[in-house]
PDB file of C-alpha atoms in Angstrom:
ATOM      1  CA  LYS A   1      83.875 109.627 136.933  1.00  0.00           C
ATOM      2  CA  ALA A   2      86.145 106.693 136.211  1.00  0.00           C
ATOM      3  CA  GLY A   3      87.339 106.281 132.643  1.00  0.00           C
ATOM      4  CA  VAL A   4      87.386 103.209 130.469  1.00  0.00           C
ATOM      5  CA  THR A   5      89.410 100.428 132.024  1.00  0.00           C
ATOM      6  CA  GLN A   6      90.988  97.492 130.246  1.00  0.00           C
ATOM      7  CA  THR A   7      92.527  94.385 131.701  1.00  0.00           C
ATOM      8  CA  PRO A   8      95.084  93.066 131.501  1.00  0.00           C
ATOM      9  CA  ARG A   9      97.395  95.811 130.284  1.00  0.00           C
ATOM     10  CA  TYR A  10      99.966  93.392 128.909  1.00  0.00           C
ATOM     11  CA  LEU A  11      99.775  89.819 127.711  1.00  0.00           C
ATOM     12  CA  ILE A  12     102.282  87.426 126.240  1.00  0.00           C
ATOM     13  CA  LYS A  13     100.950  84.318 124.522  1.00  0.00           C
ATOM     14  CA  THR A  14     102.257  81.708 122.124  1.00  0.00           C
ATOM     15  CA  ARG A  15     100.883  80.780 118.727  1.00  0.00           C
ATOM     16  CA  GLY A  16      97.812  78.585 118.862  1.00  0.00           C
ATOM     17  CA  GLN A  17      96.675  79.747 122.285  1.00  0.00           C
ATOM     18  CA  GLN A  18      93.576  81.789 122.903  1.00  0.00           C
ATOM     19  CA  VAL A  19      93.162  85.005 124.850  1.00  0.00           C
ATOM     20  CA  THR A  20      90.349  86.998 126.455  1.00  0.00           C
ATOM     21  CA  LEU A  21      90.542  90.745 126.952  1.00  0.00           C
ATOM     22  CA  SER A  22      88.208  92.714 129.168  1.00  0.00           C
ATOM     23  CA  CYS A  23      86.806  96.228 128.965  1.00  0.00           C
ATOM     24  CA  SER A  24      84.754  98.172 131.502  1.00  0.00           C
ATOM     25  CA  PRO A  25      83.089 101.235 129.973  1.00  0.00           C
ATOM     26  CA  ILE A  26      82.425 104.567 131.597  1.00  0.00           C
ATOM     27  CA  SER A  27      79.448 104.344 133.916  1.00  0.00           C
ATOM     28  CA  GLY A  28      76.235 104.958 131.979  1.00  0.00           C
ATOM     29  CA  HIS A  29      77.754 104.215 128.587  1.00  0.00           C
ATOM     30  CA  ARG A  30      75.976 101.508 126.637  1.00  0.00           C
ATOM     31  CA  SER A  31      78.062 101.170 123.497  1.00  0.00           C
ATOM     32  CA  VAL A  32      81.457  99.479 123.456  1.00  0.00           C
ATOM     33  CA  SER A  33      83.713  99.371 120.388  1.00  0.00           C
ATOM     34  CA  TRP A  34      86.951  97.476 119.889  1.00  0.00           C
ATOM     35  CA  TYR A  35      89.906  98.402 117.688  1.00  0.00           C
ATOM     36  CA  GLN A  36      93.196  96.785 116.813  1.00  0.00           C
ATOM     37  CA  GLN A  37      96.211  99.065 116.438  1.00  0.00           C
ATOM     38  CA  THR A  38      99.377  97.956 114.643  1.00  0.00           C
ATOM     39  CA  PRO A  39     102.220  99.955 113.089  1.00  0.00           C
ATOM     40  CA  GLY A  40     101.493  98.516 109.663  1.00  0.00           C
ATOM     41  CA  GLN A  41      97.703  98.713 109.500  1.00  0.00           C
ATOM     42  CA  GLY A  42      96.973 101.557 111.891  1.00  0.00           C
ATOM     43  CA  LEU A  43      93.664 101.549 113.762  1.00  0.00           C
ATOM     44  CA  GLN A  44      91.233  98.932 112.524  1.00  0.00           C
ATOM     45  CA  PHE A  45      87.687  98.449 113.739  1.00  0.00           C
ATOM     46  CA  LEU A  46      86.895  95.019 115.138  1.00  0.00           C
ATOM     47  CA  PHE A  47      83.284  95.217 116.343  1.00  0.00           C
ATOM     48  CA  GLU A  48      80.787  97.213 118.354  1.00  0.00           C
ATOM     49  CA  TYR A  49      78.275  96.135 120.951  1.00  0.00           C
ATOM     50  CA  PHE A  50      75.172  97.879 122.192  1.00  0.00           C
ATOM     51  CA  SER A  51      72.751  96.424 124.708  1.00  0.00           C
ATOM     52  CA  GLU A  52      74.478  93.028 124.578  1.00  0.00           C
ATOM     53  CA  THR A  53      74.095  92.820 120.790  1.00  0.00           C
ATOM     54  CA  GLN A  54      76.832  93.032 118.194  1.00  0.00           C
ATOM     55  CA  ARG A  55      75.673  95.714 115.800  1.00  0.00           C
ATOM     56  CA  ASN A  56      78.674  96.123 113.543  1.00  0.00           C
ATOM     57  CA  LYS A  57      81.702  94.083 112.678  1.00  0.00           C
ATOM     58  CA  GLY A  58      84.909  94.918 110.864  1.00  0.00           C
ATOM     59  CA  ASN A  59      86.798  92.783 108.414  1.00  0.00           C
ATOM     60  CA  PHE A  60      88.446  90.299 110.754  1.00  0.00           C
ATOM     61  CA  PRO A  61      88.361  86.493 110.684  1.00  0.00           C
ATOM     62  CA  GLY A  62      86.007  84.509 112.871  1.00  0.00           C
ATOM     63  CA  ARG A  63      88.821  83.851 115.349  1.00  0.00           C
ATOM     64  CA  PHE A  64      88.009  87.288 116.724  1.00  0.00           C
ATOM     65  CA  SER A  65      84.828  87.384 118.746  1.00  0.00           C
ATOM     66  CA  GLY A  66      83.303  89.377 121.524  1.00  0.00           C
ATOM     67  CA  ARG A  67      80.388  89.803 123.813  1.00  0.00           C
ATOM     68  CA  GLN A  68      78.779  92.360 126.040  1.00  0.00           C
ATOM     69  CA  PHE A  69      77.178  91.779 129.408  1.00  0.00           C
ATOM     70  CA  SER A  70      74.077  93.346 130.910  1.00  0.00           C
ATOM     71  CA  ASN A  71      76.225  95.844 132.843  1.00  0.00           C
ATOM     72  CA  SER A  72      77.779  96.956 129.499  1.00  0.00           C
ATOM     73  CA  ARG A  73      81.154  95.415 130.284  1.00  0.00           C
ATOM     74  CA  SER A  74      82.613  93.738 127.248  1.00  0.00           C
ATOM     75  CA  GLU A  75      85.096  91.008 126.458  1.00  0.00           C
ATOM     76  CA  MET A  76      86.825  90.064 123.267  1.00  0.00           C
ATOM     77  CA  ASN A  77      88.349  86.721 122.532  1.00  0.00           C
ATOM     78  CA  VAL A  78      90.948  85.695 120.009  1.00  0.00           C
ATOM     79  CA  SER A  79      91.352  81.984 119.379  1.00  0.00           C
ATOM     80  CA  THR A  80      94.212  80.147 117.702  1.00  0.00           C
ATOM     81  CA  LEU A  81      96.566  83.073 118.019  1.00  0.00           C
ATOM     82  CA  GLU A  82      98.873  83.974 115.145  1.00  0.00           C
ATOM     83  CA  LEU A  83     102.024  86.080 115.177  1.00  0.00           C
ATOM     84  CA  GLY A  84     100.164  88.770 113.250  1.00  0.00           C
ATOM     85  CA  ASP A  85      97.703  89.206 116.115  1.00  0.00           C
ATOM     86  CA  SER A  86     100.370  91.011 118.105  1.00  0.00           C
ATOM     87  CA  ALA A  87      98.935  94.478 118.576  1.00  0.00           C
ATOM     88  CA  LEU A  88      97.509  97.037 120.930  1.00  0.00           C
ATOM     89  CA  TYR A  89      93.811  96.310 121.438  1.00  0.00           C
ATOM     90  CA  LEU A  90      91.788  99.368 122.302  1.00  0.00           C
ATOM     91  CA  CYS A  91      88.334  99.499 123.727  1.00  0.00           C
ATOM     92  CA  ALA A  92      86.160 102.606 123.537  1.00  0.00           C
ATOM     93  CA  SER A  93      82.820 103.429 125.090  1.00  0.00           C
ATOM     94  CA  SER A  94      80.149 105.938 124.182  1.00  0.00           C
ATOM     95  CA  LEU A  95      76.753 106.915 125.565  1.00  0.00           C
ATOM     96  CA  GLY A  96      74.646 105.320 122.879  1.00  0.00           C
ATOM     97  CA  ILE A  97      71.479 107.084 124.004  1.00  0.00           C
ATOM     98  CA  PHE A  98      68.573 106.027 121.786  1.00  0.00           C
ATOM     99  CA  GLY A  99      70.979 103.686 120.048  1.00  0.00           C
ATOM    100  CA  GLY A 100      73.600 106.340 119.390  1.00  0.00           C
ATOM    101  CA  SER A 101      74.480 108.725 116.591  1.00  0.00           C
ATOM    102  CA  SER A 102      77.487 109.825 114.573  1.00  0.00           C
ATOM    103  CA  THR A 103      77.997 112.647 117.072  1.00  0.00           C
ATOM    104  CA  ASP A 104      78.657 110.224 119.948  1.00  0.00           C
ATOM    105  CA  THR A 105      82.134 110.698 121.317  1.00  0.00           C
ATOM    106  CA  GLN A 106      84.096 107.528 121.900  1.00  0.00           C
ATOM    107  CA  TYR A 107      86.299 107.480 124.986  1.00  0.00           C
ATOM    108  CA  PHE A 108      89.218 105.105 124.872  1.00  0.00           C
ATOM    109  CA  GLY A 109      90.852 102.930 127.457  1.00  0.00           C
ATOM    110  CA  PRO A 110      94.626 102.527 127.808  1.00  0.00           C
ATOM    111  CA  GLY A 111      94.625  99.362 125.730  1.00  0.00           C
ATOM    112  CA  THR A 112      95.890  95.834 126.142  1.00  0.00           C
ATOM    113  CA  ARG A 113      99.252  95.126 124.563  1.00  0.00           C
ATOM    114  CA  LEU A 114      99.195  91.559 123.215  1.00  0.00           C
ATOM    115  CA  THR A 115     102.420  89.906 122.138  1.00  0.00           C
ATOM    116  CA  VAL A 116     102.241  86.548 120.371  1.00  0.00           C
ATOM    117  CA  LEU A 117     105.455  84.509 120.312  1.00  0.00           C
TER     118      LEU A 117
ATOM    119  CA  GLY B   1      82.305 104.555 101.768  1.00  0.00           C
ATOM    120  CA  ASP B   2      83.555 106.585 104.693  1.00  0.00           C
ATOM    121  CA  SER B   3      87.281 107.282 104.899  1.00  0.00           C
ATOM    122  CA  VAL B   4      89.858 109.721 106.240  1.00  0.00           C
ATOM    123  CA  THR B   5      93.102 110.817 104.642  1.00  0.00           C
ATOM    124  CA  GLN B   6      95.585 112.386 106.964  1.00  0.00           C
ATOM    125  CA  MET B   7      98.935 114.002 106.387  1.00  0.00           C
ATOM    126  CA  GLU B   8     101.569 111.518 107.423  1.00  0.00           C
ATOM    127  CA  GLY B   9     104.613 112.563 109.335  1.00  0.00           C
ATOM    128  CA  PRO B  10     106.746 112.667 111.045  1.00  0.00           C
ATOM    129  CA  VAL B  11     106.435 116.361 111.723  1.00  0.00           C
ATOM    130  CA  THR B  12     109.285 117.994 113.622  1.00  0.00           C
ATOM    131  CA  LEU B  13     108.957 121.533 114.954  1.00  0.00           C
ATOM    132  CA  SER B  14     110.711 123.874 117.308  1.00  0.00           C
ATOM    133  CA  GLU B  15     108.898 125.091 120.387  1.00  0.00           C
ATOM    134  CA  GLU B  16     106.524 128.013 119.696  1.00  0.00           C
ATOM    135  CA  ALA B  17     106.258 127.136 115.991  1.00  0.00           C
ATOM    136  CA  PHE B  18     102.914 127.004 114.184  1.00  0.00           C
ATOM    137  CA  LEU B  19     101.396 123.590 113.597  1.00  0.00           C
ATOM    138  CA  THR B  20      99.095 122.389 110.836  1.00  0.00           C
ATOM    139  CA  ILE B  21      98.142 118.762 110.290  1.00  0.00           C
ATOM    140  CA  ASN B  22      95.948 118.221 107.251  1.00  0.00           C
ATOM    141  CA  CYS B  23      92.934 115.947 107.264  1.00  0.00           C
ATOM    142  CA  THR B  24      90.391 115.364 104.510  1.00  0.00           C
ATOM    143  CA  TYR B  25      87.468 112.984 104.496  1.00  0.00           C
ATOM    144  CA  THR B  26      84.982 111.145 102.307  1.00  0.00           C
ATOM    145  CA  ALA B  27      81.587 110.392 103.750  1.00  0.00           C
ATOM    146  CA  THR B  28      77.958 109.907 102.938  1.00  0.00           C
ATOM    147  CA  GLY B  29      75.490 111.914 104.931  1.00  0.00           C
ATOM    148  CA  TYR B  30      76.559 114.249 107.717  1.00  0.00           C
ATOM    149  CA  PRO B  31      79.519 112.875 109.634  1.00  0.00           C
ATOM    150  CA  SER B  32      81.032 114.126 112.847  1.00  0.00           C
ATOM    151  CA  LEU B  33      84.766 114.791 112.924  1.00  0.00           C
ATOM    152  CA  PHE B  34      87.251 114.260 115.726  1.00  0.00           C
ATOM    153  CA  TRP B  35      90.905 114.706 116.566  1.00  0.00           C
ATOM    154  CA  TYR B  36      92.439 112.295 119.034  1.00  0.00           C
ATOM    155  CA  VAL B  37      95.926 112.335 120.527  1.00  0.00           C
ATOM    156  CA  GLN B  38      97.978 109.362 121.662  1.00  0.00           C
ATOM    157  CA  TYR B  39     100.930 109.673 124.004  1.00  0.00           C
ATOM    158  CA  PRO B  40     103.503 106.855 124.201  1.00  0.00           C
ATOM    159  CA  GLY B  41     102.154 103.772 125.911  1.00  0.00           C
ATOM    160  CA  GLU B  42      98.644 105.159 126.253  1.00  0.00           C
ATOM    161  CA  GLY B  43      95.256 104.951 124.608  1.00  0.00           C
ATOM    162  CA  LEU B  44      93.625 107.691 122.558  1.00  0.00           C
ATOM    163  CA  GLN B  45      92.446 110.888 124.178  1.00  0.00           C
ATOM    164  CA  LEU B  46      89.821 113.084 122.587  1.00  0.00           C
ATOM    165  CA  LEU B  47      91.362 116.422 121.680  1.00  0.00           C
ATOM    166  CA  LEU B  48      88.423 118.151 119.987  1.00  0.00           C
ATOM    167  CA  LYS B  49      85.341 117.495 117.880  1.00  0.00           C
ATOM    168  CA  ALA B  50      82.924 119.152 115.477  1.00  0.00           C
ATOM    169  CA  THR B  51      79.508 117.809 114.592  1.00  0.00           C
ATOM    170  CA  LYS B  52      78.341 119.981 111.698  1.00  0.00           C
ATOM    171  CA  ALA B  53      79.637 122.153 108.893  1.00  0.00           C
ATOM    172  CA  ASP B  54      81.413 125.372 109.937  1.00  0.00           C
ATOM    173  CA  ASP B  55      81.698 124.198 113.563  1.00  0.00           C
ATOM    174  CA  LYS B  56      85.049 124.947 115.146  1.00  0.00           C
ATOM    175  CA  GLY B  57      86.343 122.556 117.765  1.00  0.00           C
ATOM    176  CA  SER B  58      88.976 123.821 120.166  1.00  0.00           C
ATOM    177  CA  ASN B  59      90.887 122.590 123.190  1.00  0.00           C
ATOM    178  CA  LYS B  60      94.262 123.336 124.819  1.00  0.00           C
ATOM    179  CA  GLY B  61      95.149 125.840 122.096  1.00  0.00           C
ATOM    180  CA  PHE B  62      94.341 123.401 119.268  1.00  0.00           C
ATOM    181  CA  GLU B  63      91.637 124.267 116.749  1.00  0.00           C
ATOM    182  CA  ALA B  64      89.991 122.629 113.757  1.00  0.00           C
ATOM    183  CA  THR B  65      87.120 123.828 111.571  1.00  0.00           C
ATOM    184  CA  TYR B  66      84.685 121.477 109.829  1.00  0.00           C
ATOM    185  CA  ARG B  67      84.760 122.559 106.170  1.00  0.00           C
ATOM    186  CA  LYS B  68      82.130 120.786 104.134  1.00  0.00           C
ATOM    187  CA  GLU B  69      83.011 122.550 100.885  1.00  0.00           C
ATOM    188  CA  THR B  70      86.580 121.249 101.006  1.00  0.00           C
ATOM    189  CA  THR B  71      85.757 118.109 103.047  1.00  0.00           C
ATOM    190  CA  SER B  72      88.530 119.012 105.465  1.00  0.00           C
ATOM    191  CA  PHE B  73      89.188 119.219 109.205  1.00  0.00           C
ATOM    192  CA  HIS B  74      92.741 120.490 109.547  1.00  0.00           C
ATOM    193  CA  LEU B  75      94.288 120.684 113.008  1.00  0.00           C
ATOM    194  CA  GLU B  76      96.134 123.881 113.948  1.00  0.00           C
ATOM    195  CA  LYS B  77      97.953 125.298 116.917  1.00  0.00           C
ATOM    196  CA  GLY B  78      99.599 128.683 117.017  1.00  0.00           C
ATOM    197  CA  SER B  79     102.495 127.865 119.338  1.00  0.00           C
ATOM    198  CA  VAL B  80     103.452 124.271 120.067  1.00  0.00           C
ATOM    199  CA  GLN B  81     105.157 123.075 123.230  1.00  0.00           C
ATOM    200  CA  VAL B  82     107.442 120.138 123.918  1.00  0.00           C
ATOM    201  CA  SER B  83     104.565 118.529 125.812  1.00  0.00           C
ATOM    202  CA  ASP B  84     102.524 118.426 122.549  1.00  0.00           C
ATOM    203  CA  SER B  85     104.822 115.722 121.189  1.00  0.00           C
ATOM    204  CA  ALA B  86     102.532 112.779 120.439  1.00  0.00           C
ATOM    205  CA  VAL B  87     100.690 111.027 117.617  1.00  0.00           C
ATOM    206  CA  TYR B  88      97.567 112.805 116.333  1.00  0.00           C
ATOM    207  CA  PHE B  89      94.681 110.985 114.680  1.00  0.00           C
ATOM    208  CA  CYS B  90      91.884 112.458 112.626  1.00  0.00           C
ATOM    209  CA  ALA B  91      88.664 110.436 112.828  1.00  0.00           C
ATOM    210  CA  LEU B  92      85.201 110.421 111.312  1.00  0.00           C
ATOM    211  CA  GLY B  93      81.969 109.237 112.885  1.00  0.00           C
ATOM    212  CA  GLY B  94      79.636 108.449 110.016  1.00  0.00           C
ATOM    213  CA  SER B  95      76.803 106.210 109.025  1.00  0.00           C
ATOM    214  CA  THR B  96      78.029 103.107 110.876  1.00  0.00           C
ATOM    215  CA  LEU B  97      77.058 103.527 114.517  1.00  0.00           C
ATOM    216  CA  GLY B  98      79.816 102.752 116.968  1.00  0.00           C
ATOM    217  CA  ARG B  99      82.535 102.846 114.365  1.00  0.00           C
ATOM    218  CA  LEU B 100      85.113 105.575 113.877  1.00  0.00           C
ATOM    219  CA  TYR B 101      87.158 105.784 110.698  1.00  0.00           C
ATOM    220  CA  PHE B 102      90.713 106.846 111.444  1.00  0.00           C
ATOM    221  CA  GLY B 103      93.524 108.392 109.491  1.00  0.00           C
ATOM    222  CA  ARG B 104      96.964 106.795 109.707  1.00  0.00           C
ATOM    223  CA  GLY B 105      98.159 109.201 112.387  1.00  0.00           C
ATOM    224  CA  THR B 106     100.781 111.948 112.393  1.00  0.00           C
ATOM    225  CA  GLN B 107     103.770 111.768 114.702  1.00  0.00           C
ATOM    226  CA  LEU B 108     104.623 115.216 116.044  1.00  0.00           C
ATOM    227  CA  THR B 109     107.937 115.915 117.752  1.00  0.00           C
ATOM    228  CA  VAL B 110     108.585 119.322 119.269  1.00  0.00           C
ATOM    229  CA  TRP B 111     112.155 120.301 120.184  1.00  0.00           C
ATOM    230  CA  PRO B 112     112.986 122.887 122.848  1.00  0.00           C
TER     231      PRO B 112
END
């Protein structure tokens, strides 16, 4: 079974631009979560989608948004990029049967490395 | 709220040494606990998990026991190898569906 895939793997943008990152979950998984990883802040939760609905959101500004499609694939968008948005963005998928539970294991993709100049 | 406190490194060991990485948590309800490992340039890989008190997760020689009385989930390995060099993250799956709470990570370097 294929794992979680993320595209692109690397991105270089300049301040003020916007960017869209894509995540394809493991087949059959319905929940997709996004995290930002930086050396200073560690792993921070961005948001989670289940059945095309955002269920939970972390403490990030409105410039960070996302969506999920009917096939469970997900995208996140960052508008008006700032230097501090440079990070590794990780997507994770989990089964989410019956809406999910705390025991659901999240499987991570390789990440998208975003550099903002 | 839910949170994880993890021993910060770096940790440097010789091959075949014993490894312990401490992890304690705060949570409401009955969380699940995970250890993930991250190799350079890669995403996180699940190493092991435990879903209830006294459960022991194990994989590739690594073990961790879910201790509710001490709110801990320490990672151990009896004999580390050079190939175990990586960053290890303790994580908690709690009351917020789809969200894992992570520790800050522990960099492990094993020398031959």
